[in-house]
PDB file of C-alpha atoms and ligand atoms in Angstrom:
ATOM      1  CA  MET J   1      -0.055  -0.005   0.149  1.00 70.00           C
ATOM      2  CA  ASN J   2       1.132   3.497  -0.771  1.00 83.00           C
ATOM      3  CA  TYR J   3       0.257   5.997   1.816  1.00 94.00           C
ATOM      4  CA  ASN J   4       0.140   9.703   1.568  1.00 97.00           C
ATOM      5  CA  LEU J   5       1.153  10.419   5.175  1.00 98.00           C
ATOM      6  CA  LYS J   6       0.079  13.635   7.155  1.00 98.00           C
ATOM      7  CA  SER J   7       2.861  15.432   8.710  1.00 98.00           C
ATOM      8  CA  ILE J   8       3.364  15.086  12.348  1.00 98.00           C
ATOM      9  CA  GLU J   9       3.005  18.771  13.819  1.00 98.00           C
ATOM     10  CA  ALA J  10       3.822  17.738  17.424  1.00 98.00           C
ATOM     11  CA  ILE J  11       3.995  14.838  19.910  1.00 98.00           C
ATOM     12  CA  MET J  12       3.004  16.605  23.148  1.00 98.00           C
ATOM     13  CA  PRO J  13       3.768  15.106  26.516  1.00 98.00           C
ATOM     14  CA  PRO J  14       0.820  15.754  29.049  1.00 98.00           C
ATOM     15  CA  PRO J  15       0.873  19.217  30.654  1.00 97.00           C
ATOM     16  CA  HIS J  16       0.951  19.306  34.325  1.00 97.00           C
ATOM     17  CA  PHE J  17      -2.504  18.328  35.694  1.00 97.00           C
ATOM     18  CA  HIS J  18      -4.935  20.521  37.397  1.00 96.00           C
ATOM     19  CA  MET J  19      -8.035  19.504  39.397  1.00 96.00           C
ATOM     20  CA  VAL J  20     -11.659  20.108  38.208  1.00 95.00           C
ATOM     21  CA  GLY J  21     -13.498  19.964  41.399  1.00 95.00           C
ATOM     22  CA  ASP J  22     -11.953  17.264  43.673  1.00 95.00           C
ATOM     23  CA  GLY J  23     -12.574  14.422  41.551  1.00 95.00           C
ATOM     24  CA  PHE J  24     -11.005  14.964  38.142  1.00 97.00           C
ATOM     25  CA  ARG J  25      -7.251  15.257  37.741  1.00 97.00           C
ATOM     26  CA  VAL J  26      -6.679  16.345  34.305  1.00 98.00           C
ATOM     27  CA  HIS J  27      -4.111  17.371  31.766  1.00 98.00           C
ATOM     28  CA  ASN J  28      -5.615  20.072  29.355  1.00 98.00           C
ATOM     29  CA  PHE J  29      -4.062  19.605  26.017  1.00 98.00           C
ATOM     30  CA  PHE J  30      -6.351  22.371  24.523  1.00 98.00           C
ATOM     31  CA  PRO J  31      -7.308  25.067  24.404  1.00 97.00           C
ATOM     32  CA  SER J  32      -4.580  25.939  26.836  1.00 96.00           C
ATOM     33  CA  GLN J  33      -1.479  24.486  24.890  1.00 93.00           C
ATOM     34  CA  PRO J  34       0.191  26.760  22.447  1.00 89.00           C
ATOM     35  CA  GLY J  35       0.323  25.149  19.113  1.00 92.00           C
ATOM     36  CA  ILE J  36      -3.194  24.164  19.292  1.00 97.00           C
ATOM     37  CA  GLY J  37      -5.084  27.215  21.122  1.00 96.00           C
ATOM     38  CA  LEU J  38      -8.771  27.959  20.556  1.00 96.00           C
ATOM     39  CA  THR J  39      -9.204  26.672  17.069  1.00 97.00           C
ATOM     40  CA  GLY J  40      -6.217  24.384  16.190  1.00 98.00           C
ATOM     41  CA  MET J  41      -8.356  21.168  16.810  1.00 98.00           C
ATOM     42  CA  SER J  42     -11.919  22.909  15.876  1.00 98.00           C
ATOM     43  CA  PRO J  43     -14.381  21.595  15.955  1.00 98.00           C
ATOM     44  CA  PHE J  44     -13.120  20.111  19.235  1.00 98.00           C
ATOM     45  CA  PHE J  45     -12.606  23.112  21.599  1.00 98.00           C
ATOM     46  CA  LEU J  46     -11.362  21.276  24.830  1.00 98.00           C
ATOM     47  CA  LEU J  47      -9.610  18.023  25.616  1.00 98.00           C
ATOM     48  CA  ASP J  48      -9.414  17.344  29.463  1.00 98.00           C
ATOM     49  CA  TYR J  49      -7.454  14.001  29.825  1.00 98.00           C
ATOM     50  CA  GLY J  50      -7.432  12.343  33.283  1.00 98.00           C
ATOM     51  CA  SER J  51      -4.566   9.931  32.990  1.00 98.00           C
ATOM     52  CA  LYS J  52      -4.445   6.889  35.303  1.00 98.00           C
ATOM     53  CA  TRP J  53      -4.740   7.941  38.892  1.00 96.00           C
ATOM     54  CA  LEU J  54      -5.205   5.692  42.004  1.00 97.00           C
ATOM     55  CA  VAL J  55      -8.353   7.156  43.614  1.00 97.00           C
ATOM     56  CA  PRO J  56      -8.318   6.392  47.419  1.00 96.00           C
ATOM     57  CA  PRO J  57     -11.632   5.023  48.909  1.00 97.00           C
ATOM     58  CA  SER J  58     -14.052   7.641  49.914  1.00 97.00           C
ATOM     59  CA  ASN J  59     -17.637   7.545  51.421  1.00 96.00           C
ATOM     60  CA  THR J  60     -18.214  10.956  49.826  1.00 95.00           C
ATOM     61  CA  PRO J  61     -17.774  10.622  46.064  1.00 95.00           C
ATOM     62  CA  ARG J  62     -15.412  13.145  44.632  1.00 96.00           C
ATOM     63  CA  GLY J  63     -16.219  15.241  41.680  1.00 97.00           C
ATOM     64  CA  VAL J  64     -17.375  18.506  40.579  1.00 97.00           C
ATOM     65  CA  GLY J  65     -20.541  20.480  41.704  1.00 96.00           C
ATOM     66  CA  VAL J  66     -23.448  22.029  40.030  1.00 96.00           C
ATOM     67  CA  HIS J  67     -22.259  24.072  37.052  1.00 96.00           C
ATOM     68  CA  PRO J  68     -23.779  25.225  33.817  1.00 97.00           C
ATOM     69  CA  HIS J  69     -22.848  24.889  30.081  1.00 98.00           C
ATOM     70  CA  ARG J  70     -23.988  26.541  26.928  1.00 98.00           C
ATOM     71  CA  GLY J  71     -23.031  26.405  23.306  1.00 98.00           C
ATOM     72  CA  PHE J  72     -21.205  23.068  22.775  1.00 98.00           C
ATOM     73  CA  GLU J  73     -21.369  19.373  23.669  1.00 98.00           C
ATOM     74  CA  THR J  74     -19.439  17.407  26.291  1.00 98.00           C
ATOM     75  CA  VAL J  75     -18.320  14.007  25.406  1.00 98.00           C
ATOM     76  CA  THR J  76     -17.013  12.176  28.339  1.00 98.00           C
ATOM     77  CA  ILE J  77     -15.213   8.738  27.842  1.00 98.00           C
ATOM     78  CA  ALA J  78     -14.639   6.502  30.812  1.00 98.00           C
ATOM     79  CA  TYR J  79     -11.433   4.166  30.365  1.00 98.00           C
ATOM     80  CA  HIS J  80     -11.264   3.248  34.044  1.00 98.00           C
ATOM     81  CA  GLY J  81     -13.575   3.766  36.985  1.00 97.00           C
ATOM     82  CA  LYS J  82     -17.274   5.128  36.662  1.00 97.00           C
ATOM     83  CA  VAL J  83     -18.663   8.544  36.325  1.00 97.00           C
ATOM     84  CA  ALA J  84     -22.081   9.529  37.633  1.00 97.00           C
ATOM     85  CA  HIS J  85     -24.054  12.759  36.536  1.00 96.00           C
ATOM     86  CA  HIS J  86     -27.340  14.496  37.319  1.00 95.00           C
ATOM     87  CA  ASP J  87     -28.685  17.537  35.442  1.00 94.00           C
ATOM     88  CA  SER J  88     -31.337  20.235  35.963  1.00 92.00           C
ATOM     89  CA  ALA J  89     -33.532  18.549  33.437  1.00 88.00           C
ATOM     90  CA  GLY J  90     -33.984  15.639  35.731  1.00 90.00           C
ATOM     91  CA  ASN J  91     -31.507  13.272  33.723  1.00 91.00           C
ATOM     92  CA  SER J  92     -28.953  11.098  35.563  1.00 93.00           C
ATOM     93  CA  GLY J  93     -27.024   8.156  34.793  1.00 94.00           C
ATOM     94  CA  VAL J  94     -23.594   6.306  35.065  1.00 97.00           C
ATOM     95  CA  ILE J  95     -20.988   6.276  32.515  1.00 97.00           C
ATOM     96  CA  GLY J  96     -19.442   2.777  32.943  1.00 97.00           C
ATOM     97  CA  GLU J  97     -15.935   1.645  32.017  1.00 96.00           C
ATOM     98  CA  GLY J  98     -15.603   1.725  28.233  1.00 96.00           C
ATOM     99  CA  ASP J  99     -18.740   3.802  27.923  1.00 98.00           C
ATOM    100  CA  VAL J 100     -19.207   7.107  26.475  1.00 98.00           C
ATOM    101  CA  GLN J 101     -21.742  10.014  27.395  1.00 97.00           C
ATOM    102  CA  TRP J 102     -22.448  12.592  24.502  1.00 97.00           C
ATOM    103  CA  MET J 103     -24.358  15.669  26.116  1.00 97.00           C
ATOM    104  CA  THR J 104     -25.408  18.346  23.783  1.00 97.00           C
ATOM    105  CA  ALA J 105     -25.425  21.218  26.359  1.00 97.00           C
ATOM    106  CA  GLY J 106     -26.768  23.531  23.524  1.00 97.00           C
ATOM    107  CA  ALA J 107     -29.134  26.314  24.928  1.00 97.00           C
ATOM    108  CA  GLY J 108     -28.098  25.388  28.418  1.00 95.00           C
ATOM    109  CA  VAL J 109     -28.054  22.894  31.226  1.00 95.00           C
ATOM    110  CA  LEU J 110     -26.871  22.744  34.872  1.00 96.00           C
ATOM    111  CA  HIS J 111     -25.255  19.478  35.814  1.00 96.00           C
ATOM    112  CA  LYS J 112     -22.834  17.803  38.316  1.00 96.00           C
ATOM    113  CA  GLU J 113     -20.339  15.068  37.582  1.00 96.00           C
ATOM    114  CA  TYR J 114     -18.899  12.626  40.322  1.00 97.00           C
ATOM    115  CA  HIS J 115     -17.257   9.336  40.778  1.00 98.00           C
ATOM    116  CA  GLU J 116     -20.002   6.602  40.954  1.00 97.00           C
ATOM    117  CA  LYS J 117     -20.638   5.784  44.363  1.00 96.00           C
ATOM    118  CA  GLU J 118     -19.831   2.110  44.561  1.00 97.00           C
ATOM    119  CA  PHE J 119     -16.525   2.832  42.710  1.00 97.00           C
ATOM    120  CA  SER J 120     -15.873   5.907  45.191  1.00 97.00           C
ATOM    121  CA  LYS J 121     -16.457   3.557  48.175  1.00 98.00           C
ATOM    122  CA  LYS J 122     -13.784   1.077  46.929  1.00 98.00           C
ATOM    123  CA  GLY J 123     -11.458   3.363  45.178  1.00 97.00           C
ATOM    124  CA  GLY J 124      -9.319   2.326  42.318  1.00 97.00           C
ATOM    125  CA  ILE J 125      -7.688   3.370  39.082  1.00 98.00           C
ATOM    126  CA  PHE J 126      -9.583   6.267  37.286  1.00 98.00           C
ATOM    127  CA  GLN J 127      -8.912   7.225  33.768  1.00 98.00           C
ATOM    128  CA  MET J 128     -11.155   9.302  31.587  1.00 98.00           C
ATOM    129  CA  ALA J 129     -11.269  11.837  28.793  1.00 98.00           C
ATOM    130  CA  GLN J 130     -13.651  14.946  28.376  1.00 98.00           C
ATOM    131  CA  ILE J 131     -13.885  16.473  25.048  1.00 98.00           C
ATOM    132  CA  TRP J 132     -15.913  19.835  24.257  1.00 98.00           C
ATOM    133  CA  VAL J 133     -17.057  19.647  20.668  1.00 98.00           C
ATOM    134  CA  ASN J 134     -18.174  23.061  19.496  1.00 98.00           C
ATOM    135  CA  LEU J 135     -21.549  23.634  17.879  1.00 98.00           C
ATOM    136  CA  PRO J 136     -22.028  25.630  14.636  1.00 98.00           C
ATOM    137  CA  ALA J 137     -23.697  29.112  15.421  1.00 98.00           C
ATOM    138  CA  LYS J 138     -27.223  27.859  14.250  1.00 98.00           C
ATOM    139  CA  TYR J 139     -27.209  25.039  16.487  1.00 98.00           C
ATOM    140  CA  LYS J 140     -25.789  26.796  19.784  1.00 98.00           C
ATOM    141  CA  MET J 141     -29.145  27.144  21.177  1.00 98.00           C
ATOM    142  CA  THR J 142     -30.537  23.696  20.321  1.00 98.00           C
ATOM    143  CA  PRO J 143     -32.360  21.889  23.347  1.00 96.00           C
ATOM    144  CA  VAL J 144     -30.218  19.940  25.741  1.00 94.00           C
ATOM    145  CA  LYS J 145     -29.877  16.208  24.624  1.00 94.00           C
ATOM    146  CA  TYR J 146     -28.054  12.923  25.582  1.00 94.00           C
ATOM    147  CA  GLN J 147     -26.680  10.073  23.709  1.00 96.00           C
ATOM    148  CA  ALA J 148     -25.726   7.413  26.320  1.00 96.00           C
ATOM    149  CA  ILE J 149     -23.087   5.178  24.104  1.00 97.00           C
ATOM    150  CA  GLU J 150     -22.372   2.125  25.900  1.00 97.00           C
ATOM    151  CA  ASN J 151     -19.399   0.152  24.741  1.00 98.00           C
ATOM    152  CA  LYS J 152     -21.740  -2.490  23.178  1.00 97.00           C
ATOM    153  CA  ASP J 153     -23.298   0.089  21.094  1.00 97.00           C
ATOM    154  CA  MET J 154     -20.040   1.166  19.361  1.00 98.00           C
ATOM    155  CA  THR J 155     -19.395  -0.126  16.002  1.00 98.00           C
ATOM    156  CA  LYS J 156     -16.505  -2.441  15.976  1.00 98.00           C
ATOM    157  CA  VAL J 157     -14.209  -3.182  13.014  1.00 98.00           C
ATOM    158  CA  PRO J 158     -11.737  -5.912  13.714  1.00 98.00           C
ATOM    159  CA  LEU J 159      -8.377  -5.601  11.908  1.00 98.00           C
ATOM    160  CA  ASP J 160      -6.639  -8.528   9.983  1.00 95.00           C
ATOM    161  CA  ASP J 161      -4.851  -9.771  13.192  1.00 95.00           C
ATOM    162  CA  LYS J 162      -8.473 -10.641  14.444  1.00 94.00           C
ATOM    163  CA  GLU J 163      -7.732  -9.265  18.037  1.00 98.00           C
ATOM    164  CA  SER J 164      -7.219  -5.637  17.455  1.00 98.00           C
ATOM    165  CA  VAL J 165     -10.344  -3.616  16.821  1.00 98.00           C
ATOM    166  CA  ILE J 166     -11.308  -0.017  15.931  1.00 98.00           C
ATOM    167  CA  GLU J 167     -14.385   1.124  18.143  1.00 98.00           C
ATOM    168  CA  ILE J 168     -16.365   3.774  16.376  1.00 98.00           C
ATOM    169  CA  ILE J 169     -18.182   6.200  18.528  1.00 98.00           C
ATOM    170  CA  ALA J 170     -18.805   8.868  15.732  1.00 98.00           C
ATOM    171  CA  GLY J 171     -18.013   9.056  12.016  1.00 98.00           C
ATOM    172  CA  VAL J 172     -17.079   6.418   9.482  1.00 98.00           C
ATOM    173  CA  TYR J 173     -14.224   3.703   9.590  1.00 98.00           C
ATOM    174  CA  ASP J 174     -13.670   1.282   6.747  1.00 97.00           C
ATOM    175  CA  GLY J 175     -17.030   2.093   5.329  1.00 97.00           C
ATOM    176  CA  LYS J 176     -18.789   1.553   8.830  1.00 98.00           C
ATOM    177  CA  LYS J 177     -20.563   4.156  10.778  1.00 98.00           C
ATOM    178  CA  GLY J 178     -20.532   4.949  14.539  1.00 98.00           C
ATOM    179  CA  PRO J 179     -23.694   5.502  16.674  1.00 98.00           C
ATOM    180  CA  ALA J 180     -23.382   9.167  17.600  1.00 98.00           C
ATOM    181  CA  PHE J 181     -25.351  11.771  15.976  1.00 98.00           C
ATOM    182  CA  THR J 182     -23.077  14.858  15.478  1.00 98.00           C
ATOM    183  CA  PHE J 183     -24.052  18.358  14.304  1.00 98.00           C
ATOM    184  CA  SER J 184     -21.028  18.870  11.987  1.00 98.00           C
ATOM    185  CA  PRO J 185     -18.622  16.241  10.603  1.00 98.00           C
ATOM    186  CA  VAL J 186     -16.745  14.463  13.550  1.00 98.00           C
ATOM    187  CA  SER J 187     -14.880  11.249  13.777  1.00 98.00           C
ATOM    188  CA  LEU J 188     -14.141   9.821  17.208  1.00 98.00           C
ATOM    189  CA  PHE J 189     -12.581   6.304  17.506  1.00 98.00           C
ATOM    190  CA  ASN J 190     -10.830   4.157  19.966  1.00 98.00           C
ATOM    191  CA  ALA J 191      -8.119   2.003  18.442  1.00 98.00           C
ATOM    192  CA  LYS J 192      -7.358  -1.056  20.677  1.00 98.00           C
ATOM    193  CA  LEU J 193      -4.264  -2.547  19.134  1.00 98.00           C
ATOM    194  CA  ILE J 194      -2.430  -5.621  20.053  1.00 98.00           C
ATOM    195  CA  SER J 195       1.387  -5.476  20.072  1.00 98.00           C
ATOM    196  CA  GLY J 196       2.912  -5.274  16.528  1.00 98.00           C
ATOM    197  CA  ALA J 197      -0.720  -4.403  14.979  1.00 98.00           C
ATOM    198  CA  LYS J 198      -0.792  -1.779  12.130  1.00 98.00           C
ATOM    199  CA  ALA J 199      -3.807   0.430  11.462  1.00 98.00           C
ATOM    200  CA  CYS J 200      -4.330   3.090   8.829  1.00 98.00           C
ATOM    201  CA  PHE J 201      -6.621   5.922   8.862  1.00 98.00           C
ATOM    202  CA  THR J 202      -7.597   8.477   6.392  1.00 98.00           C
ATOM    203  CA  PHE J 203      -9.168  11.822   7.220  1.00 98.00           C
ATOM    204  CA  LYS J 204      -9.480  14.889   4.847  1.00 98.00           C
ATOM    205  CA  LYS J 205      -6.532  17.259   4.530  1.00 98.00           C
ATOM    206  CA  SER J 206      -8.730  20.223   5.638  1.00 98.00           C
ATOM    207  CA  PHE J 207      -9.898  18.411   8.873  1.00 98.00           C
ATOM    208  CA  ASN J 208      -8.316  18.961  12.219  1.00 98.00           C
ATOM    209  CA  THR J 209      -6.804  15.525  13.378  1.00 98.00           C
ATOM    210  CA  GLY J 210      -5.198  14.462  16.681  1.00 98.00           C
ATOM    211  CA  MET J 211      -4.618  11.384  18.582  1.00 98.00           C
ATOM    212  CA  LEU J 212      -4.065  10.736  22.237  1.00 98.00           C
ATOM    213  CA  VAL J 213      -2.233   7.553  23.362  1.00 98.00           C
ATOM    214  CA  ILE J 214      -4.540   6.302  26.364  1.00 98.00           C
ATOM    215  CA  GLU J 215      -2.407   3.159  26.900  1.00 98.00           C
ATOM    216  CA  GLY J 216       0.852   1.640  25.645  1.00 98.00           C
ATOM    217  CA  GLU J 217       3.215   2.991  22.894  1.00 98.00           C
ATOM    218  CA  ILE J 218       2.729   3.937  19.251  1.00 98.00           C
ATOM    219  CA  LYS J 219       4.894   4.265  16.138  1.00 98.00           C
ATOM    220  CA  VAL J 220       3.279   7.030  14.149  1.00 98.00           C
ATOM    221  CA  ASN J 221       3.763   7.184  10.253  1.00 98.00           C
ATOM    222  CA  ASN J 222       6.838   4.904  10.490  1.00 97.00           C
ATOM    223  CA  SER J 223       9.009   7.453  12.215  1.00 97.00           C
ATOM    224  CA  LYS J 224       8.141   8.779  15.350  1.00 98.00           C
ATOM    225  CA  ILE J 225       7.306   7.167  18.780  1.00 98.00           C
ATOM    226  CA  ALA J 226       4.308   8.463  20.898  1.00 98.00           C
ATOM    227  CA  PRO J 227       4.511   7.277  24.434  1.00 98.00           C
ATOM    228  CA  GLU J 228       1.499   6.712  26.832  1.00 98.00           C
ATOM    229  CA  ASN J 229      -0.497   9.968  27.694  1.00 98.00           C
ATOM    230  CA  ASN J 230       1.132  11.965  24.695  1.00 98.00           C
ATOM    231  CA  PHE J 231      -1.119  13.705  22.169  1.00 98.00           C
ATOM    232  CA  ILE J 232      -0.134  13.710  18.472  1.00 98.00           C
ATOM    233  CA  LEU J 233      -1.188  16.613  16.415  1.00 98.00           C
ATOM    234  CA  PHE J 234      -1.252  16.174  12.596  1.00 98.00           C
ATOM    235  CA  GLY J 235      -0.784  18.637   9.705  1.00 98.00           C
ATOM    236  CA  HIS J 236      -3.001  19.290   6.714  1.00 98.00           C
ATOM    237  CA  ASN J 237      -0.659  18.541   3.855  1.00 98.00           C
ATOM    238  CA  GLU J 238      -1.913  14.946   3.215  1.00 98.00           C
ATOM    239  CA  GLU J 239      -4.775  12.441   4.349  1.00 98.00           C
ATOM    240  CA  ASP J 240      -3.287   9.254   5.862  1.00 98.00           C
ATOM    241  CA  VAL J 241      -1.889   8.135   9.203  1.00 98.00           C
ATOM    242  CA  VAL J 242      -0.281   4.764   9.835  1.00 98.00           C
ATOM    243  CA  LEU J 243      -0.116   3.487  13.565  1.00 98.00           C
ATOM    244  CA  GLU J 244       1.945   0.616  14.671  1.00 98.00           C
ATOM    245  CA  ALA J 245       1.614  -0.654  18.220  1.00 98.00           C
ATOM    246  CA  SER J 246       5.024  -1.209  20.009  1.00 98.00           C
ATOM    247  CA  GLU J 247       2.977  -3.040  22.795  1.00 98.00           C
ATOM    248  CA  ASN J 248      -0.618  -3.525  23.416  1.00 98.00           C
ATOM    249  CA  SER J 249      -2.290   0.011  23.109  1.00 98.00           C
ATOM    250  CA  VAL J 250      -5.266   2.115  23.087  1.00 98.00           C
ATOM    251  CA  VAL J 251      -5.381   5.158  21.107  1.00 98.00           C
ATOM    252  CA  LEU J 252      -8.289   7.944  21.105  1.00 98.00           C
ATOM    253  CA  ILE J 253      -8.670   9.264  17.688  1.00 98.00           C
ATOM    254  CA  LEU J 254     -10.251  12.784  16.883  1.00 98.00           C
ATOM    255  CA  SER J 255     -10.775  14.554  13.375  1.00 98.00           C
ATOM    256  CA  GLY J 256     -13.416  16.854  12.320  1.00 98.00           C
ATOM    257  CA  GLU J 257     -14.314  19.612   9.944  1.00 98.00           C
ATOM    258  CA  PRO J 258     -13.189  23.037  11.313  1.00 98.00           C
ATOM    259  CA  ILE J 259     -15.980  25.423  12.377  1.00 98.00           C
ATOM    260  CA  ASN J 260     -14.711  28.569  10.675  1.00 98.00           C
ATOM    261  CA  GLU J 261     -16.830  31.013  12.858  1.00 98.00           C
ATOM    262  CA  PRO J 262     -15.656  33.365  15.673  1.00 98.00           C
ATOM    263  CA  ILE J 263     -15.130  32.081  19.182  1.00 98.00           C
ATOM    264  CA  ALA J 264     -16.034  33.777  22.418  1.00 98.00           C
ATOM    265  CA  SER J 265     -15.441  31.579  25.268  1.00 98.00           C
ATOM    266  CA  SER J 266     -15.581  32.190  29.152  1.00 97.00           C
ATOM    267  CA  GLY J 267     -15.544  29.321  31.871  1.00 95.00           C
ATOM    268  CA  PRO J 268     -18.380  27.006  30.914  1.00 97.00           C
ATOM    269  CA  PHE J 269     -19.813  28.944  27.899  1.00 98.00           C
ATOM    270  CA  VAL J 270     -18.452  28.758  24.226  1.00 98.00           C
ATOM    271  CA  MET J 271     -20.271  31.134  22.100  1.00 98.00           C
ATOM    272  CA  ASN J 272     -19.540  33.277  18.922  1.00 98.00           C
ATOM    273  CA  THR J 273     -19.709  36.907  20.574  1.00 98.00           C
ATOM    274  CA  GLU J 274     -18.898  38.657  23.917  1.00 98.00           C
ATOM    275  CA  ALA J 275     -22.707  39.681  23.902  1.00 98.00           C
ATOM    276  CA  GLU J 276     -23.876  36.133  23.743  1.00 98.00           C
ATOM    277  CA  ILE J 277     -21.263  35.385  26.673  1.00 98.00           C
ATOM    278  CA  LYS J 278     -22.800  38.259  28.756  1.00 98.00           C
ATOM    279  CA  GLN J 279     -26.288  36.900  27.813  1.00 98.00           C
ATOM    280  CA  ALA J 280     -25.251  33.413  29.148  1.00 98.00           C
ATOM    281  CA  TYR J 281     -24.061  34.812  32.599  1.00 98.00           C
ATOM    282  CA  GLU J 282     -27.208  36.805  32.825  1.00 98.00           C
ATOM    283  CA  ASP J 283     -29.536  33.652  32.074  1.00 97.00           C
ATOM    284  CA  TYR J 284     -27.572  31.648  34.310  1.00 97.00           C
ATOM    285  CA  ASN J 285     -27.840  34.236  37.174  1.00 96.00           C
ATOM    286  CA  ASN J 286     -31.447  34.751  36.562  1.00 96.00           C
ATOM    287  CA  GLY J 287     -32.370  30.990  36.933  1.00 94.00           C
ATOM    288  CA  LYS J 288     -32.891  30.213  33.282  1.00 94.00           C
ATOM    289  CA  PHE J 289     -30.666  27.222  33.124  1.00 93.00           C
ATOM    290  CA  GLY J 290     -33.228  25.666  35.685  1.00 90.00           C
ATOM    291  CA  TYR J 291     -32.368  24.393  39.164  1.00 90.00           C
ATOM    292  CA  LEU J 292     -30.234  21.423  40.538  1.00 93.00           C
ATOM    293  CA  ALA J 293     -29.664  20.658  44.177  1.00 90.00           C
ATOM    294  CA  ASP J 294     -25.998  20.313  45.388  1.00 85.00           C
TER     295      ASP J 294
HETATM  296 MN1   MN T 301     -19.590  19.821  33.139  1.00 82.20          MN
END
């Protein structure tokens, strides 16, 4: 096979972690990292990655209390441990190991996110990722909506070695489509590769493409090594990426069509103008996001 390989713009080690509430110990790859910023991975606006963390047992689940969102979607992927959530529209649920919650905050919601009770009592290894997918201006005020995507719902494409598998959450791989509904073209996959496995991916030149090594070690485009917890940022010169697993590995793959619209963001809101940000705070302060008990 002849591949037209995308350039590797950067292999980024995890930035120093910060805590979101007392439950989420995350490395922010974007928008905080120079080289990506607000638009470098658009339509993905934020990637908070919780690398493996041994959470001590606690009778009070750790997490983050009631807060609002407007103007985008939160996609939470639990790799180890379980996340519970409640919102102001009366929705609640648990994101189990290997599962994904795709929440369209849209016009606005209040929610809280915690370690699930039983997990919290026992403690254990916790590893997760939360991605904020921006919404095109015309969908920013769409009603709140949830897609609970359990691991069994994902489209699974086995590779030739029969043990490696590409799990499709959103988008298309090898002609097969994932379950998530998206408001703009987005691909989100987990590549679960056994040692020595090779996998090829093709994404349009104009799309922004990045990959996060969740587990193991990956040789990228037959040249560079990406260790565990590193993020690989690709350029726009070509379409193909080739991964080869140096050991049993898991890679989170993101690609999407950039939303070429202005961004105004503040805290939990991602809008197009400062006036819309001001409105979001006003609506929040006036109780228009509803009510949720602490
Ligand atoms: Mn949140």
